[in-house]
Amino acid sequence: MKIVFHGAAGEVTGSCTQVTSETANFLVDCGMFQGGREAYAKNVSALSFDVRALDFVVLTHAHIDHAGLLPRLAMLGFRGPIYATPATIDLVSVLLQDSAHIQEKESEWQLRRQHRNSGKARAMQAPLYTVTQAQAVLGQLRAVDYGESFEPAAGVRCRLRNSGHILGSAIVELWLSEKDTTRKLVFSGDLGQPQRPVLCDPEWIEEADAVFIESTYGNRLHRPLTETEDEIVEAFTSTLHERGGNVIIPSFAVGRTQEMLFVIADLVRRGRLSPLTVYVDSPMASTATQITLRHQTLLDAETLDLLDWQRAHPEAVRVQFVADAEESIRLNEVRSGAVILSASGMCDAGRIKHHLQHNLPRPECTVLITGFQAVGTLGRRLVDGARLVRLFGEPTPVRAAIRTIGGLSAHADQAALLAWLGGFAHAPQRTFIMHGEAATSAAFADRVRERLGWAQVEVAHPEQSYEL
């Protein structure tokens, strides 16, 4: 049995792991590389193996860094099924089409800018795939419920378990049979932080021959939720009431937007924030919120209670979903008192760039960073203290307050990752650390060896073949 990491090895994005046994050849995830100027070239050259020989794909969740190259996989000749939970299929249908739309618009903008600056077109980045191609791959998606055992190929049995990361996210259990031997592989996918709002906690797995675990935050601990709430209250109060500015929140459309709406509503319910209006300026986030409400069986008890309270007190937190571009543009005229959640979460595309362009130069405003910012992204540059950034090709001074709220991460921190691994009854024969920046993954591997006493712990390397 052979394992090859085509992405998320020594970095966070581009999750794509190929497993080849005597009877099957398949992928766990097929994600897009994100962050930095080199990401486009990496996405173009990704999937350089024979994708037509793949039997199937199993998808852990809908985020673009795990599912974003599925249309390109189909373009290159893959015709097999793609297995995922029903909620993941609902979300990925939206995310892939939105990703394609953004790519098409970015290419159009580049072309217009080149014509404007030089009078003639020069080399530009073509979309990795079009909206039509994104729609085409949706026909290959196959829904599988949590806990349902299925056989996607000869000699392979699979089961998806709740990972608590985003709606529909899954841990993948795989039993692969070769000759008279059956080995169990477990892919954590992205694990959620326990006791987080909205979703249920990750499920425990007890047995595995090989474990593949993410390490996004494998070298640090998240702040307690109580401290995070204090920071949000202070940021909202000082910005909206004392300085008279706006609060701009770059927010991932799937997961983080819904979580922020929960936290804000809960703080209003408890009297820690005054009644307010929140603008959700992302068509995809609006759709993702509707999808979340359709899958209420996946929500935790606290969230269901808060939904009941919100229905009874609609004036307390007025959530306005911004639909069209004209309405979004009008938000840029609001100079005070606005709370705007907008995508993308790493500030590299979408409507958030317009809100940053209008609010970053204003010292009375606050940009609230609530999620992971990959190296090379605009969000990462803001977190790292940049005082000047470029938006739409123009320099934009950073005078607004940049505040990072770490306690809302959708990823498990080091303690939670170690606790999840500690749920295995016995040490796996092999453990692979993936989906983390190189230094983070190495540090987490050391902690696994120290805390759990597991000997065979390895940091995944890109395009290296591992024999099991």
Tab-separated table of C-alpha atoms in Angstrom:
chain	number	residue	atom	x	y	z
A	1	MET	CA	0.000	0.000	0.000
A	2	LYS	CA	1.380	3.388	-1.033
A	3	ILE	CA	0.610	6.872	0.295
A	4	VAL	CA	1.535	10.123	-1.493
A	5	PHE	CA	0.802	13.603	-0.127
A	6	HIS	CA	0.087	15.896	-3.072
A	7	GLY	CA	-0.629	18.851	-0.775
A	8	ALA	CA	-1.018	20.013	2.845
A	9	ALA	CA	2.452	18.652	3.611
A	10	GLY	CA	4.650	21.316	5.170
A	11	GLU	CA	1.816	23.797	4.620
A	12	VAL	CA	-1.832	24.199	5.497
A	13	THR	CA	-3.600	24.348	2.135
A	14	GLY	CA	-3.917	22.026	-0.858
A	15	SER	CA	-5.066	18.888	0.990
A	16	CYS	CA	-4.831	15.938	-1.371
A	17	THR	CA	-3.626	12.483	-0.313
A	18	GLN	CA	-3.429	9.561	-2.721
A	19	VAL	CA	-3.806	6.008	-1.467
A	20	THR	CA	-2.942	3.093	-3.740
A	21	SER	CA	-3.551	-0.514	-2.690
A	22	GLU	CA	-3.609	-3.772	-4.625
A	23	THR	CA	-7.285	-3.248	-5.452
A	24	ALA	CA	-7.941	0.490	-5.365
A	25	ASN	CA	-6.490	3.909	-6.189
A	26	PHE	CA	-8.185	6.948	-4.648
A	27	LEU	CA	-7.848	10.397	-3.093
A	28	VAL	CA	-8.771	11.738	0.308
A	29	ASP	CA	-9.635	15.379	-0.539
A	30	CYS	CA	-8.641	17.404	-3.592
A	31	GLY	CA	-7.949	20.900	-2.295
A	32	MET	CA	-6.707	24.146	-3.732
A	33	PHE	CA	-3.457	25.805	-2.660
A	34	GLN	CA	-4.104	29.250	-1.189
A	35	GLY	CA	-1.934	32.185	-0.159
A	36	GLY	CA	1.032	33.817	-1.862
A	37	ARG	CA	1.846	34.509	-5.482
A	38	GLU	CA	3.105	30.962	-5.979
A	39	ALA	CA	-0.316	29.440	-5.197
A	40	TYR	CA	-1.615	29.836	-8.759
A	41	ALA	CA	1.383	28.052	-10.270
A	42	LYS	CA	1.077	25.274	-7.706
A	43	ASN	CA	-2.586	24.799	-8.558
A	44	VAL	CA	-1.813	24.707	-12.268
A	45	SER	CA	0.835	22.030	-11.792
A	46	ALA	CA	-1.108	20.052	-9.172
A	47	LEU	CA	-2.767	16.760	-10.102
A	48	SER	CA	0.138	15.889	-12.384
A	49	PHE	CA	-0.423	12.153	-11.819
A	50	ASP	CA	-2.836	10.039	-13.891
A	51	VAL	CA	-6.191	11.111	-12.471
A	52	ARG	CA	-8.046	8.851	-14.935
A	53	ALA	CA	-6.752	5.843	-12.995
A	54	LEU	CA	-8.477	6.963	-9.769
A	55	ASP	CA	-11.432	4.878	-8.615
A	56	PHE	CA	-13.031	7.460	-6.315
A	57	VAL	CA	-12.509	10.471	-4.052
A	58	VAL	CA	-13.655	10.792	-0.452
A	59	LEU	CA	-14.108	14.347	0.763
A	60	THR	CA	-13.625	15.362	4.408
A	61	HIS	CA	-15.396	18.720	4.093
A	62	ALA	CA	-16.333	21.576	1.813
A	63	HIS	CA	-13.594	24.152	2.420
A	64	ILE	CA	-11.766	25.162	-0.744
A	65	ASP	CA	-8.375	24.001	0.556
A	66	HIS	CA	-9.889	20.491	0.706
A	67	ALA	CA	-12.315	20.515	-2.235
A	68	GLY	CA	-11.294	23.409	-4.474
A	69	LEU	CA	-9.576	21.425	-7.239
A	70	LEU	CA	-12.391	18.915	-7.796
A	71	PRO	CA	-13.529	20.687	-11.000
A	72	ARG	CA	-9.964	20.615	-12.302
A	73	LEU	CA	-9.717	16.912	-11.405
A	74	ALA	CA	-12.752	16.248	-13.591
A	75	MET	CA	-11.351	18.486	-16.361
A	76	LEU	CA	-8.247	16.291	-16.423
A	77	GLY	CA	-10.276	13.123	-16.900
A	78	PHE	CA	-11.486	11.825	-13.522
A	79	ARG	CA	-14.963	10.333	-13.954
A	80	GLY	CA	-15.464	8.435	-10.694
A	81	PRO	CA	-17.719	9.152	-7.684
A	82	ILE	CA	-16.914	11.698	-4.964
A	83	TYR	CA	-18.241	10.651	-1.548
A	84	ALA	CA	-19.175	13.182	1.161
A	85	THR	CA	-21.832	13.858	3.781
A	86	PRO	CA	-25.115	15.447	2.621
A	87	ALA	CA	-24.280	18.762	4.332
A	88	THR	CA	-20.841	18.815	2.701
A	89	ILE	CA	-22.441	18.273	-0.699
A	90	ASP	CA	-24.845	21.165	-0.096
A	91	LEU	CA	-21.972	23.447	0.884
A	92	VAL	CA	-19.427	22.362	-1.712
A	93	SER	CA	-21.994	22.942	-4.455
A	94	VAL	CA	-22.037	26.595	-3.425
A	95	LEU	CA	-18.334	26.964	-2.685
A	96	LEU	CA	-17.061	25.518	-5.966
A	97	GLN	CA	-19.310	27.701	-8.095
A	98	ASP	CA	-18.344	30.745	-6.048
A	99	SER	CA	-14.654	29.892	-6.391
A	100	ALA	CA	-15.031	29.643	-10.153
A	101	HIS	CA	-16.990	32.906	-10.287
A	102	ILE	CA	-14.279	34.732	-8.310
A	103	GLN	CA	-11.569	33.351	-10.599
A	104	GLU	CA	-13.444	34.475	-13.692
A	105	LYS	CA	-13.998	37.955	-12.257
A	106	GLU	CA	-10.348	38.260	-11.172
A	107	SER	CA	-9.218	37.366	-14.694
A	108	GLU	CA	-11.587	39.946	-16.171
A	109	TRP	CA	-10.295	42.590	-13.749
A	110	GLN	CA	-6.682	41.799	-14.658
A	111	LEU	CA	-7.501	42.115	-18.323
A	112	ARG	CA	-9.252	45.461	-17.873
A	113	ARG	CA	-6.396	46.809	-15.755
A	114	GLN	CA	-3.781	45.761	-18.304
A	115	HIS	CA	-5.718	47.445	-21.099
A	116	ARG	CA	-6.110	50.578	-19.002
A	117	ASN	CA	-2.426	50.757	-18.112
A	118	SER	CA	-0.838	49.811	-21.415
A	119	GLY	CA	-3.528	49.816	-24.045
A	120	LYS	CA	-2.908	46.174	-24.837
A	121	ALA	CA	-3.361	42.846	-23.068
A	122	ARG	CA	-0.431	40.968	-21.634
A	123	ALA	CA	-0.071	37.547	-20.032
A	124	MET	CA	-2.708	36.983	-17.361
A	125	GLN	CA	-3.888	34.225	-15.056
A	126	ALA	CA	-6.649	32.210	-16.656
A	127	PRO	CA	-9.210	30.697	-14.269
A	128	LEU	CA	-8.286	27.243	-12.999
A	129	TYR	CA	-11.828	26.301	-14.000
A	130	THR	CA	-15.041	28.003	-15.020
A	131	VAL	CA	-18.467	28.120	-13.389
A	132	THR	CA	-19.698	25.658	-16.024
A	133	GLN	CA	-16.909	23.236	-15.158
A	134	ALA	CA	-17.606	23.627	-11.439
A	135	GLN	CA	-21.264	22.807	-12.061
A	136	ALA	CA	-20.331	19.751	-14.112
A	137	VAL	CA	-18.400	18.028	-11.318
A	138	LEU	CA	-21.370	18.295	-8.953
A	139	GLY	CA	-22.965	15.371	-10.787
A	140	GLN	CA	-20.192	13.118	-9.448
A	141	LEU	CA	-20.994	13.811	-5.776
A	142	ARG	CA	-22.496	10.945	-3.753
A	143	ALA	CA	-24.056	11.506	-0.308
A	144	VAL	CA	-23.141	9.276	2.648
A	145	ASP	CA	-24.508	9.823	6.164
A	146	TYR	CA	-22.353	9.852	9.281
A	147	GLY	CA	-21.819	6.307	10.571
A	148	GLU	CA	-22.925	4.635	7.323
A	149	SER	CA	-20.531	1.961	6.104
A	150	PHE	CA	-20.024	1.761	2.333
A	151	GLU	CA	-17.669	0.068	-0.149
A	152	PRO	CA	-16.456	2.546	-2.774
A	153	ALA	CA	-14.143	0.023	-4.488
A	154	ALA	CA	-13.032	-3.580	-4.267
A	155	GLY	CA	-11.195	-4.267	-1.037
A	156	VAL	CA	-12.154	-0.909	0.508
A	157	ARG	CA	-14.686	-0.171	3.230
A	158	CYS	CA	-15.265	3.389	4.407
A	159	ARG	CA	-17.147	5.229	7.150
A	160	LEU	CA	-17.470	8.972	7.860
A	161	ARG	CA	-17.578	10.325	11.421
A	162	ASN	CA	-18.276	13.857	12.677
A	163	SER	CA	-15.101	15.962	12.983
A	164	GLY	CA	-16.823	19.070	14.422
A	165	HIS	CA	-14.917	21.470	12.146
A	166	ILE	CA	-17.658	22.889	9.909
A	167	LEU	CA	-21.130	21.714	9.007
A	168	GLY	CA	-20.858	18.203	7.526
A	169	SER	CA	-17.110	17.849	8.127
A	170	ALA	CA	-15.887	14.297	8.556
A	171	ILE	CA	-13.197	12.054	9.920
A	172	VAL	CA	-12.573	9.270	7.383
A	173	GLU	CA	-12.202	5.663	8.518
A	174	LEU	CA	-10.884	3.303	5.814
A	175	TRP	CA	-10.401	-0.450	5.927
A	176	LEU	CA	-8.198	-1.687	3.066
A	177	SER	CA	-7.807	-5.401	2.369
A	178	GLU	CA	-4.792	-6.832	0.575
A	179	LYS	CA	-4.418	-10.612	0.290
A	180	ASP	CA	-5.325	-11.882	3.780
A	181	THR	CA	-4.557	-8.629	5.608
A	182	THR	CA	-6.868	-5.714	6.425
A	183	ARG	CA	-5.399	-2.422	7.594
A	184	LYS	CA	-7.344	0.506	9.000
A	185	LEU	CA	-6.418	4.076	8.020
A	186	VAL	CA	-7.919	7.094	9.782
A	187	PHE	CA	-7.804	10.597	8.298
A	188	SER	CA	-8.730	13.247	10.847
A	189	GLY	CA	-9.644	15.823	8.218
A	190	ASP	CA	-9.807	19.154	10.006
A	191	LEU	CA	-10.760	18.637	13.653
A	192	GLY	CA	-12.900	21.178	15.458
A	193	GLN	CA	-12.169	22.633	18.881
A	194	PRO	CA	-14.301	20.950	21.571
A	195	GLN	CA	-16.905	23.050	23.401
A	196	ARG	CA	-17.108	25.449	20.455
A	197	PRO	CA	-20.379	27.156	19.549
A	198	VAL	CA	-22.764	25.827	16.885
A	199	LEU	CA	-21.416	22.323	16.150
A	200	CYS	CA	-21.085	19.090	18.101
A	201	ASP	CA	-17.628	18.010	19.293
A	202	PRO	CA	-15.413	15.694	17.197
A	203	GLU	CA	-16.128	11.998	17.567
A	204	TRP	CA	-13.596	9.686	19.162
A	205	ILE	CA	-11.896	6.911	17.188
A	206	GLU	CA	-10.439	3.956	19.086
A	207	GLU	CA	-8.473	1.856	16.605
A	208	ALA	CA	-6.196	2.434	13.606
A	209	ASP	CA	-3.111	1.003	11.984
A	210	ALA	CA	-2.203	4.398	10.524
A	211	VAL	CA	-3.434	7.863	11.496
A	212	PHE	CA	-3.197	11.005	9.350
A	213	ILE	CA	-3.802	14.068	11.511
A	214	GLU	CA	-3.946	17.795	10.809
A	215	SER	CA	-1.669	20.163	12.743
A	216	THR	CA	-2.848	23.658	11.798
A	217	TYR	CA	-2.530	24.820	15.418
A	218	GLY	CA	-0.314	21.991	16.612
A	219	ASN	CA	2.139	24.356	18.312
A	220	ARG	CA	-0.226	26.580	20.310
A	221	LEU	CA	-3.258	26.792	22.550
A	222	HIS	CA	-6.395	28.789	21.841
A	223	ARG	CA	-7.616	31.417	24.251
A	224	PRO	CA	-10.561	30.363	26.405
A	225	LEU	CA	-13.938	31.353	24.977
A	226	THR	CA	-14.576	33.655	27.942
A	227	GLU	CA	-11.463	35.708	27.110
A	228	THR	CA	-12.469	35.769	23.448
A	229	GLU	CA	-15.884	37.121	24.376
A	230	ASP	CA	-14.246	39.840	26.502
A	231	GLU	CA	-12.095	40.863	23.528
A	232	ILE	CA	-15.085	41.019	21.190
A	233	VAL	CA	-17.084	43.105	23.650
A	234	GLU	CA	-14.170	45.523	24.129
A	235	ALA	CA	-13.545	45.815	20.357
A	236	PHE	CA	-17.218	46.455	19.583
A	237	THR	CA	-17.663	48.933	22.442
A	238	SER	CA	-14.499	50.964	21.790
A	239	THR	CA	-15.059	51.079	18.012
A	240	LEU	CA	-18.816	51.591	17.722
A	241	HIS	CA	-19.502	53.749	20.784
A	242	GLU	CA	-16.237	55.464	21.756
A	243	ARG	CA	-14.483	56.116	18.431
A	244	GLY	CA	-17.544	56.086	16.188
A	245	GLY	CA	-16.104	53.750	13.568
A	246	ASN	CA	-17.048	50.492	11.878
A	247	VAL	CA	-16.133	46.922	12.780
A	248	ILE	CA	-15.035	44.958	9.699
A	249	ILE	CA	-14.807	41.183	10.105
A	250	PRO	CA	-13.189	39.161	7.304
A	251	SER	CA	-15.074	35.908	7.693
A	252	PHE	CA	-15.067	32.538	6.024
A	253	ALA	CA	-18.498	32.166	4.481
A	254	VAL	CA	-18.874	28.618	5.729
A	255	GLY	CA	-18.532	28.051	9.454
A	256	ARG	CA	-16.961	31.250	10.736
A	257	THR	CA	-19.797	33.546	9.649
A	258	GLN	CA	-22.405	31.360	11.335
A	259	GLU	CA	-20.243	31.073	14.462
A	260	MET	CA	-19.749	34.839	14.687
A	261	LEU	CA	-23.494	35.387	14.348
A	262	PHE	CA	-24.014	32.959	17.243
A	263	VAL	CA	-21.444	34.676	19.480
A	264	ILE	CA	-22.751	38.174	18.749
A	265	ALA	CA	-26.368	37.134	19.363
A	266	ASP	CA	-25.422	35.335	22.570
A	267	LEU	CA	-23.556	38.407	23.870
A	268	VAL	CA	-26.618	40.548	23.141
A	269	ARG	CA	-28.873	37.999	24.842
A	270	ARG	CA	-26.699	38.162	27.966
A	271	GLY	CA	-26.651	41.963	27.928
A	272	ARG	CA	-22.937	42.274	27.207
A	273	LEU	CA	-23.611	43.999	23.881
A	274	SER	CA	-26.367	46.456	23.022
A	275	PRO	CA	-28.888	45.494	20.328
A	276	LEU	CA	-27.288	46.014	16.933
A	277	THR	CA	-27.475	45.362	13.209
A	278	VAL	CA	-25.029	42.999	11.553
A	279	TYR	CA	-24.520	43.103	7.774
A	280	VAL	CA	-23.524	39.793	6.197
A	281	ASP	CA	-22.046	40.933	2.893
A	282	SER	CA	-21.433	37.656	1.134
A	283	PRO	CA	-23.975	35.874	-1.035
A	284	MET	CA	-22.183	32.620	-0.302
A	285	ALA	CA	-22.319	33.220	3.459
A	286	SER	CA	-26.042	33.924	3.164
A	287	THR	CA	-26.569	30.651	1.335
A	288	ALA	CA	-24.325	28.780	3.788
A	289	THR	CA	-26.382	30.132	6.686
A	290	GLN	CA	-29.559	28.886	5.025
A	291	ILE	CA	-27.951	25.480	4.512
A	292	THR	CA	-26.925	25.417	8.175
A	293	LEU	CA	-30.504	26.041	9.251
A	294	ARG	CA	-31.639	23.156	7.019
A	295	HIS	CA	-29.314	20.764	8.887
A	296	GLN	CA	-30.354	21.563	12.456
A	297	THR	CA	-29.825	17.964	13.569
A	298	LEU	CA	-26.077	18.684	13.270
A	299	LEU	CA	-26.207	21.700	15.625
A	300	ASP	CA	-25.523	21.526	19.353
A	301	ALA	CA	-28.158	22.140	22.032
A	302	GLU	CA	-26.905	25.644	22.915
A	303	THR	CA	-27.289	26.798	19.337
A	304	LEU	CA	-30.816	25.430	19.070
A	305	ASP	CA	-31.745	27.300	22.282
A	306	LEU	CA	-30.280	30.535	20.892
A	307	LEU	CA	-32.231	30.133	17.648
A	308	ASP	CA	-35.436	29.904	19.677
A	309	TRP	CA	-34.498	33.094	21.566
A	310	GLN	CA	-33.649	34.930	18.330
A	311	ARG	CA	-37.023	34.072	16.832
A	312	ALA	CA	-38.711	35.470	19.942
A	313	HIS	CA	-36.571	38.668	19.952
A	314	PRO	CA	-35.958	39.607	16.291
A	315	GLU	CA	-35.222	43.240	17.215
A	316	ALA	CA	-32.234	42.349	19.420
A	317	VAL	CA	-29.872	41.281	16.635
A	318	ARG	CA	-30.967	42.397	13.194
A	319	VAL	CA	-29.074	40.363	10.626
A	320	GLN	CA	-29.191	41.874	7.143
A	321	PHE	CA	-27.959	39.670	4.321
A	322	VAL	CA	-26.579	41.873	1.549
A	323	ALA	CA	-27.657	40.429	-1.770
A	324	ASP	CA	-26.533	42.487	-4.748
A	325	ALA	CA	-23.388	44.412	-5.553
A	326	GLU	CA	-25.117	47.805	-5.440
A	327	GLU	CA	-26.250	47.207	-1.866
A	328	SER	CA	-22.720	46.145	-0.964
A	329	ILE	CA	-21.296	49.349	-2.479
A	330	ARG	CA	-23.723	51.437	-0.422
A	331	LEU	CA	-22.262	49.927	2.748
A	332	ASN	CA	-18.991	51.692	1.934
A	333	GLU	CA	-20.790	54.984	2.513
A	334	VAL	CA	-21.553	54.062	6.129
A	335	ARG	CA	-19.009	55.892	8.264
A	336	SER	CA	-20.049	54.819	11.757
A	337	GLY	CA	-21.758	52.038	13.687
A	338	ALA	CA	-21.622	49.250	11.080
A	339	VAL	CA	-20.687	45.647	11.842
A	340	ILE	CA	-19.840	43.995	8.522
A	341	LEU	CA	-19.018	40.315	8.071
A	342	SER	CA	-17.689	39.693	4.583
A	343	ALA	CA	-15.743	37.077	2.650
A	344	SER	CA	-13.113	36.000	1.921
A	345	GLY	CA	-11.802	35.072	5.349
A	346	MET	CA	-8.147	35.597	4.379
A	347	CYS	CA	-8.936	38.915	2.623
A	348	ASP	CA	-7.615	37.800	-0.748
A	349	ALA	CA	-10.812	37.951	-2.803
A	350	GLY	CA	-14.446	38.929	-2.754
A	351	ARG	CA	-16.283	41.881	-1.232
A	352	ILE	CA	-14.104	42.132	1.888
A	353	LYS	CA	-11.397	43.819	-0.207
A	354	HIS	CA	-13.713	46.751	-0.925
A	355	HIS	CA	-14.611	47.164	2.755
A	356	LEU	CA	-10.936	47.064	3.695
A	357	GLN	CA	-10.107	49.660	1.057
A	358	HIS	CA	-12.657	52.045	2.589
A	359	ASN	CA	-12.007	51.325	6.269
A	360	LEU	CA	-8.322	50.436	6.689
A	361	PRO	CA	-7.190	54.095	6.328
A	362	ARG	CA	-9.540	55.186	9.155
A	363	PRO	CA	-8.076	55.005	12.711
A	364	GLU	CA	-11.557	54.960	14.264
A	365	CYS	CA	-12.313	51.578	12.637
A	366	THR	CA	-11.370	48.043	13.667
A	367	VAL	CA	-10.620	44.993	11.541
A	368	LEU	CA	-11.358	41.887	13.578
A	369	ILE	CA	-9.388	38.843	12.415
A	370	THR	CA	-11.156	35.707	13.618
A	371	GLY	CA	-9.616	32.878	11.595
A	372	PHE	CA	-6.376	31.334	10.373
A	373	GLN	CA	-4.445	33.471	7.884
A	374	ALA	CA	-2.178	31.501	5.568
A	375	VAL	CA	1.298	32.756	4.724
A	376	GLY	CA	1.191	35.080	1.707
A	377	THR	CA	-2.407	36.240	2.150
A	378	LEU	CA	-3.475	39.833	2.713
A	379	GLY	CA	-4.968	38.803	6.051
A	380	ARG	CA	-1.601	37.433	7.176
A	381	ARG	CA	0.144	40.673	6.201
A	382	LEU	CA	-2.359	42.640	8.296
A	383	VAL	CA	-1.861	40.315	11.273
A	384	ASP	CA	1.919	40.637	10.896
A	385	GLY	CA	1.654	44.429	11.217
A	386	ALA	CA	1.843	45.763	7.665
A	387	ARG	CA	1.292	49.529	7.603
A	388	LEU	CA	0.720	49.702	3.850
A	389	VAL	CA	-1.019	47.144	1.634
A	390	ARG	CA	-2.146	47.080	-1.977
A	391	LEU	CA	-5.818	46.708	-2.862
A	392	PHE	CA	-6.936	46.605	-6.486
A	393	GLY	CA	-3.426	47.661	-7.451
A	394	GLU	CA	-3.487	50.801	-5.309
A	395	PRO	CA	-1.550	51.456	-2.051
A	396	THR	CA	-3.783	51.572	1.032
A	397	PRO	CA	-2.469	52.788	4.399
A	398	VAL	CA	-3.347	50.691	7.461
A	399	ARG	CA	-4.506	53.051	10.223
A	400	ALA	CA	-7.411	51.011	11.555
A	401	ALA	CA	-6.906	48.801	14.594
A	402	ILE	CA	-6.096	45.199	13.609
A	403	ARG	CA	-7.234	42.801	16.307
A	404	THR	CA	-6.811	39.036	16.254
A	405	ILE	CA	-9.403	36.945	18.060
A	406	GLY	CA	-7.922	33.472	18.464
A	407	GLY	CA	-10.496	31.649	20.555
A	408	LEU	CA	-12.955	31.077	17.717
A	409	SER	CA	-10.743	28.908	15.563
A	410	ALA	CA	-12.514	26.132	13.716
A	411	HIS	CA	-9.365	24.038	14.195
A	412	ALA	CA	-8.452	22.113	17.326
A	413	ASP	CA	-5.481	23.517	19.232
A	414	GLN	CA	-2.519	21.458	20.433
A	415	ALA	CA	-4.251	20.263	23.607
A	416	ALA	CA	-7.391	19.209	21.719
A	417	LEU	CA	-5.377	17.424	19.020
A	418	LEU	CA	-3.412	15.510	21.644
A	419	ALA	CA	-6.605	14.648	23.514
A	420	TRP	CA	-8.184	13.279	20.322
A	421	LEU	CA	-5.130	11.144	19.595
A	422	GLY	CA	-5.207	9.997	23.217
A	423	GLY	CA	-8.627	8.500	22.537
A	424	PHE	CA	-7.053	5.647	20.567
A	425	ALA	CA	-6.889	2.476	22.646
A	426	HIS	CA	-3.443	1.621	21.264
A	427	ALA	CA	-0.711	3.514	19.459
A	428	PRO	CA	-1.049	3.225	15.668
A	429	GLN	CA	1.788	1.572	13.804
A	430	ARG	CA	2.328	4.825	11.881
A	431	THR	CA	1.202	8.412	12.500
A	432	PHE	CA	1.561	11.105	9.831
A	433	ILE	CA	1.434	14.813	10.733
A	434	MET	CA	0.019	16.906	7.897
A	435	HIS	CA	-1.961	20.091	7.169
A	436	GLY	CA	0.371	22.442	9.049
A	437	GLU	CA	3.208	24.819	8.335
A	438	ALA	CA	6.520	22.956	8.430
A	439	ALA	CA	7.746	24.218	11.820
A	440	THR	CA	4.312	23.721	13.378
A	441	SER	CA	4.009	20.137	12.150
A	442	ALA	CA	7.506	19.308	13.413
A	443	ALA	CA	6.753	20.778	16.838
A	444	PHE	CA	3.494	18.862	17.062
A	445	ALA	CA	5.212	15.602	16.073
A	446	ASP	CA	7.621	16.124	18.973
A	447	ARG	CA	4.714	16.677	21.375
A	448	VAL	CA	2.985	13.490	20.215
A	449	ARG	CA	6.154	11.503	20.882
A	450	GLU	CA	6.653	13.128	24.284
A	451	ARG	CA	3.075	13.158	25.583
A	452	LEU	CA	1.715	9.927	24.114
A	453	GLY	CA	4.912	7.920	23.825
A	454	TRP	CA	4.205	7.021	20.197
A	455	ALA	CA	7.384	6.100	18.357
A	456	GLN	CA	6.405	6.016	14.671
A	457	VAL	CA	5.410	9.659	14.183
A	458	GLU	CA	6.401	11.287	10.885
A	459	VAL	CA	5.900	14.695	9.324
A	460	ALA	CA	4.446	14.347	5.840
A	461	HIS	CA	6.581	15.587	2.939
A	462	PRO	CA	5.119	16.654	-0.412
A	463	GLU	CA	5.178	14.128	-3.274
A	464	GLN	CA	7.149	11.616	-1.194
A	465	SER	CA	5.904	8.027	-1.438
A	466	TYR	CA	5.329	6.142	1.820
A	467	GLU	CA	4.885	2.374	1.980
A	468	LEU	CA	2.538	0.868	4.554
